[in-house]
Coordinates of C-alpha atoms and ligand atoms in Angstrom, one line a residue:
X1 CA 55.9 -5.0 -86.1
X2 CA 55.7 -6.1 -89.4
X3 CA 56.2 -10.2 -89.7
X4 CA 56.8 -10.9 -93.9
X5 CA 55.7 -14.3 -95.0
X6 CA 58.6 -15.4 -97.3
X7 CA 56.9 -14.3 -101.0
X8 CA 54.2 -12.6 -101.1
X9 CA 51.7 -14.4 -104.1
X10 CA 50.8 -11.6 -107.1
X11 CA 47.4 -11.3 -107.3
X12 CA 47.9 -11.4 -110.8
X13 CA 49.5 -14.9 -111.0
X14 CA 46.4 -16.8 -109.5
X15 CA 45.8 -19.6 -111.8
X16 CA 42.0 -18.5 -111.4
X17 CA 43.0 -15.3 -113.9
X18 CA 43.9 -17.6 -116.5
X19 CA 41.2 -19.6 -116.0
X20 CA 38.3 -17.5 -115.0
X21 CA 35.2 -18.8 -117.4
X22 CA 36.8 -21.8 -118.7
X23 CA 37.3 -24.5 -116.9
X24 CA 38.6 -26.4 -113.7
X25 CA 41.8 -26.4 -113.5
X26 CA 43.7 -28.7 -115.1
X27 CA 40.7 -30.8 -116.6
X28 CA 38.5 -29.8 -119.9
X29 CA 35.5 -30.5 -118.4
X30 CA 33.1 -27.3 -117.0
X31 CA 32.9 -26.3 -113.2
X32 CA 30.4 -28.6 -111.4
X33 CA 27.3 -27.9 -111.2
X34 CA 25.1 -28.2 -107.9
X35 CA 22.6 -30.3 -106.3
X36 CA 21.4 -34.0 -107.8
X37 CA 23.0 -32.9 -111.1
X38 CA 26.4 -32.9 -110.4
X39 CA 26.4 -36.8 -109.9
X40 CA 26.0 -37.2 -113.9
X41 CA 28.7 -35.1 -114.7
X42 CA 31.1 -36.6 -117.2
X43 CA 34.1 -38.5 -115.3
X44 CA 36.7 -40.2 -117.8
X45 CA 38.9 -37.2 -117.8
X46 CA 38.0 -35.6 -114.8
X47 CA 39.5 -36.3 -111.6
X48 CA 38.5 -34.7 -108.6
X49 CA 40.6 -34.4 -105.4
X50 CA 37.1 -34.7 -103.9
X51 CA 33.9 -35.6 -104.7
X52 CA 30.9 -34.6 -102.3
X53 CA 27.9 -36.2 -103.3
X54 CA 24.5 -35.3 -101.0
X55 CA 26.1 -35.0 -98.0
X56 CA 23.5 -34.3 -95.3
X57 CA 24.0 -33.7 -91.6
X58 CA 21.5 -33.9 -89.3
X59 CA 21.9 -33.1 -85.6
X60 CA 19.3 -35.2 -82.4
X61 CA 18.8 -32.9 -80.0
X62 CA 18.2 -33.6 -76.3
X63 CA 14.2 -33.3 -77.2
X64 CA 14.5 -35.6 -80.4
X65 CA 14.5 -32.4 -82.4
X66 CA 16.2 -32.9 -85.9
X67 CA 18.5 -30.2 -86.9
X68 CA 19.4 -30.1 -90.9
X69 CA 22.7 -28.6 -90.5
X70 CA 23.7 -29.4 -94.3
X71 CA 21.7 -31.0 -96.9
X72 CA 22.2 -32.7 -100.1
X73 CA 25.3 -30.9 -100.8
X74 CA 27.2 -31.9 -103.8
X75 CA 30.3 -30.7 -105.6
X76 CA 33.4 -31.6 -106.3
X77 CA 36.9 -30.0 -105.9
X78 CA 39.7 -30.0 -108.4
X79 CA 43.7 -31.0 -108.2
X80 CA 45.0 -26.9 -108.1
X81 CA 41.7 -25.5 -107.2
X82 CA 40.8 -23.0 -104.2
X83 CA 36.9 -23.3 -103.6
X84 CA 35.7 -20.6 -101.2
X85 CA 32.4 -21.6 -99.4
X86 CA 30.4 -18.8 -98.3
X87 CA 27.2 -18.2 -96.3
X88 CA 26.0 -16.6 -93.3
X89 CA 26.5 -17.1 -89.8
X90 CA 25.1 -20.2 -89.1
X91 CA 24.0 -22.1 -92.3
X92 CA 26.7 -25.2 -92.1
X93 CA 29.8 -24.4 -93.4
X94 CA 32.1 -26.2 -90.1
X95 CA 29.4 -29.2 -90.1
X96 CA 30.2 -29.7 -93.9
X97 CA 34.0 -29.1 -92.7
X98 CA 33.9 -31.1 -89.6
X99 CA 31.7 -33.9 -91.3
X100 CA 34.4 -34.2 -94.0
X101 CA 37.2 -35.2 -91.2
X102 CA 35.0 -37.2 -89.0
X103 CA 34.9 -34.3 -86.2
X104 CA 31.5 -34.5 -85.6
X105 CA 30.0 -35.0 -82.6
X106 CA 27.5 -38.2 -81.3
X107 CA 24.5 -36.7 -81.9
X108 CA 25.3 -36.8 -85.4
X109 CA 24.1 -38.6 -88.4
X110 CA 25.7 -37.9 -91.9
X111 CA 24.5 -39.4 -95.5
X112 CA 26.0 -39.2 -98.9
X113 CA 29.6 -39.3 -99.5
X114 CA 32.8 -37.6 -99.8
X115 CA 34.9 -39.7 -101.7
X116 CA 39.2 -38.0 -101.3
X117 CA 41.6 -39.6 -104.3
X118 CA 45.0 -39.8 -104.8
X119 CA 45.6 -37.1 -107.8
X120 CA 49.1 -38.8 -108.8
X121 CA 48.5 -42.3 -108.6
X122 CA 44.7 -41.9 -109.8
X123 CA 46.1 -41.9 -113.0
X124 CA 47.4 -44.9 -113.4
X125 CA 45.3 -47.4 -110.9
X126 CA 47.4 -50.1 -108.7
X127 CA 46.5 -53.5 -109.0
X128 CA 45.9 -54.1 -104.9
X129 CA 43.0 -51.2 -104.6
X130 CA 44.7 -49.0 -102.6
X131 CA 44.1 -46.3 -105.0
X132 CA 41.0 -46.4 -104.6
X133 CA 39.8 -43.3 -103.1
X134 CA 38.5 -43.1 -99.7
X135 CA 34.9 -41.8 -98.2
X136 CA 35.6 -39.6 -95.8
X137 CA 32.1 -40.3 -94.5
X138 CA 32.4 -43.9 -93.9
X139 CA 36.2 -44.0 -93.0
X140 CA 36.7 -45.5 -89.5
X141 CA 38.2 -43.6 -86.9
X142 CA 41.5 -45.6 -87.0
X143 CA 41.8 -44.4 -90.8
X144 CA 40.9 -40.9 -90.6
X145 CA 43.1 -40.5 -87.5
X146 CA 46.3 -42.5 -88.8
X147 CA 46.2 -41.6 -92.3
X148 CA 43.6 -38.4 -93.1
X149 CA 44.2 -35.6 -90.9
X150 CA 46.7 -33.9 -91.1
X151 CA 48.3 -36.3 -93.4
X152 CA 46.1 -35.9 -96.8
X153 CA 43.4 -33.5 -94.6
X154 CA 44.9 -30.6 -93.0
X155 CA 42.5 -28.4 -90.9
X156 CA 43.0 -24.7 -90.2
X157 CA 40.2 -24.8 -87.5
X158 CA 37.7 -21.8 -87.0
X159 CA 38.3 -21.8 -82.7
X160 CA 42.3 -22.1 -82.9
X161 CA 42.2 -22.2 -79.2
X162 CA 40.6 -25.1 -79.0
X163 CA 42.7 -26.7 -81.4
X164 CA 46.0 -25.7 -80.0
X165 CA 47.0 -27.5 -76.4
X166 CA 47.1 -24.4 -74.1
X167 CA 49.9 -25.4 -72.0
X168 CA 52.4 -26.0 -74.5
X169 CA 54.7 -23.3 -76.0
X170 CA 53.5 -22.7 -79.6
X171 CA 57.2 -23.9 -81.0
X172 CA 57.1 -27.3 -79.4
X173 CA 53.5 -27.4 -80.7
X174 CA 55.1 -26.7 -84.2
X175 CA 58.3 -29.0 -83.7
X176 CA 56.6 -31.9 -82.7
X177 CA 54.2 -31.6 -85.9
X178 CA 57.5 -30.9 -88.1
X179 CA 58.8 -33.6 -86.7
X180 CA 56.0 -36.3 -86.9
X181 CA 55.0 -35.5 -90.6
X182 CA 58.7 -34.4 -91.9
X183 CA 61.2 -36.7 -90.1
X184 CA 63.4 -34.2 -89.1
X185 CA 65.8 -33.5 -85.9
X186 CA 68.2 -31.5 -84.6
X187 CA 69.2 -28.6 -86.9
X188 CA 66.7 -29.2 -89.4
X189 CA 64.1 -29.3 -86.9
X190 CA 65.1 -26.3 -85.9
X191 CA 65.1 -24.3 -89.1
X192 CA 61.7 -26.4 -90.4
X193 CA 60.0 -25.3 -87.6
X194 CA 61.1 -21.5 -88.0
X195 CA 60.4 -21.4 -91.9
X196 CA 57.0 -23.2 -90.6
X197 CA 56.0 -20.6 -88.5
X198 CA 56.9 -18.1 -91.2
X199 CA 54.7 -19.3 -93.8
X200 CA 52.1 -18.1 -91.7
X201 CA 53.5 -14.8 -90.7
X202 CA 53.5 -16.2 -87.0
X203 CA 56.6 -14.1 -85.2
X204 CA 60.0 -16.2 -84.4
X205 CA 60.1 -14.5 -81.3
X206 CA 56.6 -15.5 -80.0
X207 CA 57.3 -19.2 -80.6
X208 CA 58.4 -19.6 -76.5
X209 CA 54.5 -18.1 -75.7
X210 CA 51.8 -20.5 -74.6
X211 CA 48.2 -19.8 -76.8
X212 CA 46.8 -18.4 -74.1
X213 CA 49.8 -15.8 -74.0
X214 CA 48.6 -14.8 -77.8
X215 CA 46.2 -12.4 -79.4
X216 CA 43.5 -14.0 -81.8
X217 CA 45.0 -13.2 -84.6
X218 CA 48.7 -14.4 -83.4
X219 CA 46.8 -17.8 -82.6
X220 CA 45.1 -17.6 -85.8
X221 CA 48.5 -17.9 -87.5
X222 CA 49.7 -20.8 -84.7
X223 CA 47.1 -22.6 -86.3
X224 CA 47.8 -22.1 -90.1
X225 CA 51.3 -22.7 -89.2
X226 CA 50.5 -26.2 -87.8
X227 CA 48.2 -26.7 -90.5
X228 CA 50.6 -26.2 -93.1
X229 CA 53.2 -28.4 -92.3
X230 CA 51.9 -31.8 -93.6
X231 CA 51.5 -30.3 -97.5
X232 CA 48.0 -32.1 -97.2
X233 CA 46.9 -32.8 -100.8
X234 CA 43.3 -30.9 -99.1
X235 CA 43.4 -28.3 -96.7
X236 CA 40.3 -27.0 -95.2
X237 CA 41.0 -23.8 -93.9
X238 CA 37.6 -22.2 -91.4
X239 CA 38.0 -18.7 -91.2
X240 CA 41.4 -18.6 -91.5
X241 CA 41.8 -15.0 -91.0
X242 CA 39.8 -14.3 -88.2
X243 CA 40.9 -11.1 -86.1
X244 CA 43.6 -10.0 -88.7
X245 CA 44.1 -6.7 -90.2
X246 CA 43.7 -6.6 -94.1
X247 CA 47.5 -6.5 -95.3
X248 CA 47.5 -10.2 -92.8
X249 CA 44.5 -11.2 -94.4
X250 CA 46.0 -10.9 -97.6
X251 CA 49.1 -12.5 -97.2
X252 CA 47.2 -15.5 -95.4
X253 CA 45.2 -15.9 -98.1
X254 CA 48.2 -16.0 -100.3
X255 CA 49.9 -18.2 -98.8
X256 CA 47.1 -20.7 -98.6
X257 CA 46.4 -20.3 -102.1
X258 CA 49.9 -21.2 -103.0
X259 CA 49.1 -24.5 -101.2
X260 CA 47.1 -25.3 -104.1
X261 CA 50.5 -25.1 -106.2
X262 CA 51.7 -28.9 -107.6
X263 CA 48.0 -30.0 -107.5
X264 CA 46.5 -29.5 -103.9
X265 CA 43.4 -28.4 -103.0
X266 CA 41.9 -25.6 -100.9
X267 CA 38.6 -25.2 -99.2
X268 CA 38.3 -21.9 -97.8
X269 CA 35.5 -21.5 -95.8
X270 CA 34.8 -17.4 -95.3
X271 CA 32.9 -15.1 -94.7
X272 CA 35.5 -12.4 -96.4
X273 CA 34.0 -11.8 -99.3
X274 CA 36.6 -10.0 -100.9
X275 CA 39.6 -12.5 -99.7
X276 CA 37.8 -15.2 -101.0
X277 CA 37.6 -13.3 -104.3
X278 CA 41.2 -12.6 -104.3
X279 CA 42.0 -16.2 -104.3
X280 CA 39.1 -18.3 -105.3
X281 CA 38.3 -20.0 -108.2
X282 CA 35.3 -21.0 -107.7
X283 CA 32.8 -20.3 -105.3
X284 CA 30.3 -22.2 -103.2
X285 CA 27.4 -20.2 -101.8
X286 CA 25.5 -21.8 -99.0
X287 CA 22.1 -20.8 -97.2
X288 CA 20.6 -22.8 -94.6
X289 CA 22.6 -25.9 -95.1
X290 CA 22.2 -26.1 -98.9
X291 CA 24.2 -25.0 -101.5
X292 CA 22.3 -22.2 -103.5
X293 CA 25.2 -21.4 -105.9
X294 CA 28.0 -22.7 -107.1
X295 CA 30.2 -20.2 -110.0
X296 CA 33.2 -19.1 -111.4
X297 CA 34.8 -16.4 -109.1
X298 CA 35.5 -14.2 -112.1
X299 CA 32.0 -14.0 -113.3
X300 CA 30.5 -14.2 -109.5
X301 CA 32.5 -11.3 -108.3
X302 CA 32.3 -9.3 -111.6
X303 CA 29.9 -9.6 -114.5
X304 CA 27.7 -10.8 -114.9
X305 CA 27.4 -11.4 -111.1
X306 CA 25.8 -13.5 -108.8
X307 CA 22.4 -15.3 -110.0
X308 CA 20.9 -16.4 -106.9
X309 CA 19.3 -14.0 -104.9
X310 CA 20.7 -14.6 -101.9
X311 CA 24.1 -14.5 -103.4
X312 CA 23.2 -11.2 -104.9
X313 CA 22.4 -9.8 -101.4
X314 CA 25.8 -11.3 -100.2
X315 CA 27.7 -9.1 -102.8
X316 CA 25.4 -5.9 -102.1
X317 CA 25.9 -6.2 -98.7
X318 CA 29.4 -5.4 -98.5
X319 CA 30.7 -1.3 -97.5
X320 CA 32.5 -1.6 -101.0
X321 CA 28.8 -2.4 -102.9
X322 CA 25.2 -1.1 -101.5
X323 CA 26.1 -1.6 -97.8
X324 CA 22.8 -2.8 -97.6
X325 CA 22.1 -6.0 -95.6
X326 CA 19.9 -8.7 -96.6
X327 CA 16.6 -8.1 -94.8
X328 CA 15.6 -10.5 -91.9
X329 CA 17.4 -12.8 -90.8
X330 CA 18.0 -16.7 -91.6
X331 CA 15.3 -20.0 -90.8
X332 CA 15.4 -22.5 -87.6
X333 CA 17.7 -25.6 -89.0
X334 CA 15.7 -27.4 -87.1
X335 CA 12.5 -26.1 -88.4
X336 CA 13.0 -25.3 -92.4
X337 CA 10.4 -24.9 -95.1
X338 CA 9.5 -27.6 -97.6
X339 CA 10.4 -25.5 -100.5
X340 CA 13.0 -22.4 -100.7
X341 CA 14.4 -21.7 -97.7
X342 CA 15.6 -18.2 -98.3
X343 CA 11.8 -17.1 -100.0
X344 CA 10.7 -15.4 -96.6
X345 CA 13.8 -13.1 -97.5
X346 CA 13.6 -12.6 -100.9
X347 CA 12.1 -9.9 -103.4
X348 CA 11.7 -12.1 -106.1
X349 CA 9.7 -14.9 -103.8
X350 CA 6.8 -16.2 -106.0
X351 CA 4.1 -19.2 -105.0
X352 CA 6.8 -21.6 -107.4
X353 CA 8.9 -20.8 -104.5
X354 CA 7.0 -23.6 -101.9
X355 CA 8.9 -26.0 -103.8
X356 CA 12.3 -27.0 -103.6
X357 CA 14.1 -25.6 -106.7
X358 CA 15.9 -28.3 -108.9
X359 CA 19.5 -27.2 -109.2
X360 CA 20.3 -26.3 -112.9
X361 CA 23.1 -25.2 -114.4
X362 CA 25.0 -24.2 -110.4
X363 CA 22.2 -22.2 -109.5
X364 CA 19.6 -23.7 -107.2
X365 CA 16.2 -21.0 -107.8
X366 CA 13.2 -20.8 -109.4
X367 CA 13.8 -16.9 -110.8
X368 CA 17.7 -16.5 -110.9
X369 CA 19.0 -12.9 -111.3
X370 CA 19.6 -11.7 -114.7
X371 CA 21.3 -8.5 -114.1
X372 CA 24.9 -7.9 -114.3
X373 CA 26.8 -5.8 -111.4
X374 CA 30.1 -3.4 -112.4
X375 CA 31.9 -3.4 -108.8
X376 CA 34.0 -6.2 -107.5
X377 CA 33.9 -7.5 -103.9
X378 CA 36.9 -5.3 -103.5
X379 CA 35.3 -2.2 -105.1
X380 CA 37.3 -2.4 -108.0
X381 CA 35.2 -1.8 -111.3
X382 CA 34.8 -4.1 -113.7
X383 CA 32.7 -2.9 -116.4
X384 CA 29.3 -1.9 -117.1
X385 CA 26.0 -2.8 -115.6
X386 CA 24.4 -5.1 -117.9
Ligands
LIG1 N1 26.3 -30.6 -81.8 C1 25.3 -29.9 -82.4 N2 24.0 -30.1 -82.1 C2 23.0 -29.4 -82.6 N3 23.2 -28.4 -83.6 C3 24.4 -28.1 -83.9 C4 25.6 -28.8 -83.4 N4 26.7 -28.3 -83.9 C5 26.3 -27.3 -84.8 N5 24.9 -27.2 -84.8 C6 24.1 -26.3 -85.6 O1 24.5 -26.5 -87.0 C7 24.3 -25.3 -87.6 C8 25.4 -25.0 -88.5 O2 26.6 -24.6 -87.7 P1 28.0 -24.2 -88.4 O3 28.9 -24.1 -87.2 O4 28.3 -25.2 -89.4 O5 27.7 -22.8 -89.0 P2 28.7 -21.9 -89.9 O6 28.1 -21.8 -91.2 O7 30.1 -22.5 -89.8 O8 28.6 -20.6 -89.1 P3 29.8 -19.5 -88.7 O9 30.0 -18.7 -90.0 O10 29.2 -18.7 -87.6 O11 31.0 -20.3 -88.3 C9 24.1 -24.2 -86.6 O12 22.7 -23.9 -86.6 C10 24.5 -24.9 -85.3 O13 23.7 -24.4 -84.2
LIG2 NI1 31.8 -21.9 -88.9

């Protein structure tokens, strides 16, 4: 059975299309670039939802190993922007997440900051500080849990399960979050909590189930459901379409794109290449807990393409492209190189390459691809080769 979200969002219509090469939107200043360079970026005009600044994780193991689950990552998100962060398997994507919500576990240590405004009131400063905008990384637990998540955090975990309590019925689940964050009761509840469930294609009639009554995929929507409700100003959303089928991935995606409508923003963490390039506008590559690339979608997805070279393999990688995989496999966090991480993997791997490459101009790589590709994500053409 066939369960429509409300309206369907045109391709077409993305704010990205109108944007795509220019700038972020709403601002006149460039997309951000990555690494240390970022932090000089010009800031009168621009005003970030949030500003990540060298954030690094690092993980104590049992046997005092360090793992560097992210490192130095920097960028910053815009009011009305989706940024889809993308990267194998592995190379930090929920610690970035998880670090930015204060979900991480004890063995954790986390630098940098994450600094989350207020896009409204930013403009126009109060006089007691309060809008003054908040590190997520040094936020006490009192804060984040009263104020950030789900309030101006929402969180479309990876493992839904987890999230969800098991031996609640999904619609209480729902209600009680409807009810909390919207004020409602009675009658209003009622229909909030249907048109809630909707939004994320979850069926009316599976709302009296427990999670562990539901597929994957029908807990994959629970959880976009309940993430939806609060309007957060920022929604990370971690493989939000996990175990659905295409025309479900496509309407998710929508949907949480039209989150970013009235200023919010949206982190989508994938590793659906061609979702991401259906809504994105931007995109955030990440390999072994760096960020190697940071780009326009249009250009990243089109021409000229990607210019890292592990970005490149991403793209080629997919049934649509080369089908061929990037060869061997990613580094040990706990055990990474002093210089490029990905060089072992790479064709273009030189002896510059046993240094850490400066980030310039969103690329992070000492011998950035040049050529152009002609096949979107989604196989669609999109001009020559250059
Ligand atoms: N508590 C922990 N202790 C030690 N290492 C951890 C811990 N939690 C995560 N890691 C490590 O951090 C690294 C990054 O994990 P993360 O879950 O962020 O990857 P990911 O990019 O989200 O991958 P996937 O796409 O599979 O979800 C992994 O190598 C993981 O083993
Ligand atoms: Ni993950």
């Amino acid at each position: 059975m066939a369960h429509a979200l409300p309206r369907p969002v045109p391709h077409r219509a993305h704010p990205r299309h109108r944007l795509a090469g220019r700038c972020v939107a709403g601002t006149d200043q460039p997309a951000a670039p990555i690494g240390a360079d970022a932090v000089s970026r010009p800031s009168e005009t621009f005003r970030p939802l949030l500003r990540v600044r060298e954030l690094s994780v690092r993980f104590r193991t049992r046997g005092g190993r360090d793992i560097a689950a992210v490192s130095e990552v920097s960028f910053d998100l815009a009011a009305g922007e989706c940024l889809a962060l993308v990267g194998e398997s592995g190379c930090g994507k929920s610690v970035l997440a998880s670090a930015l919500l204060g979900l991480l576990p004890a063995n954790a240590r986390t630098s940098g900051s994450a600094l989350l405004h207020h896009p409204a009131r930013d403009a126009a400063p109060g006089p007691a500080g309060q809008d003054r905008p908040l590190d997520l990384l040094a936020a006490d637990e009192a804060t984040l849990a009263r104020t950030v998540r789900g309030r101006r955090v929402g969180l479309v975990p990876q493992s839904p399960a987890a999230h969800l309590t098991p031996v609640r019925t999904v619609g209480s689940q729902l209600a009680e979050i409807v009810r909390e964050l919207k004020g409602l009761r009675g009658k209003e509840l009622a229909e909030a909590t249907l048109a809630a469930a909707a939004r994320a294609a979850f069926p009316a009639d599976h709302l009296d189930r427990c999670p562990h009554q539901l597929s994957g995929g029908l807990a994959q929507r629970a959880a976009t459901a309940l993430a939806l409700v609060g309007d957060a100003p920022l929604l990370l959303a971690d493989e939000p379409t996990t175990g659905l089928d295409r025309e479900l991935v496509e309407r998710t995606v929508d949907e949480l794109r039209a989150h970013t409508d009235d200023g919010r923003g949206l982190l989508l963490i994938t590793h659906d290449l061609p979702a991401a390039e259906r809504v994105a506008d931007r995109v955030a590559v990440m390999y072994a807990g760096r960020l190697v690339e940071l780009a326009e979608a249009g250009p990243f997805f089109g021409a000229p393409g990607p210019r890292h070279p592990y970005a490149d393999g991403l793209l080629a990688a997919l049934p649509e492209r080369d089908f061929v995989p990037v060869p061997g496999m990613p580094p040990e966090l706990g055990d990474l190189p002093d210089g490029c991480a990905f060089a072992p993997r790479c064709a273009r791997a030189g002896a510059e390459c046993a240094q850490l490459p400066v980030p310039s101009d969103g690329v992070a790589c000492h011998h950035p691809v040049t050529t152009g590709r002609s096949v979107s994500a989604s196989g669609r053409r999109e001009g020559s080769t250059a």
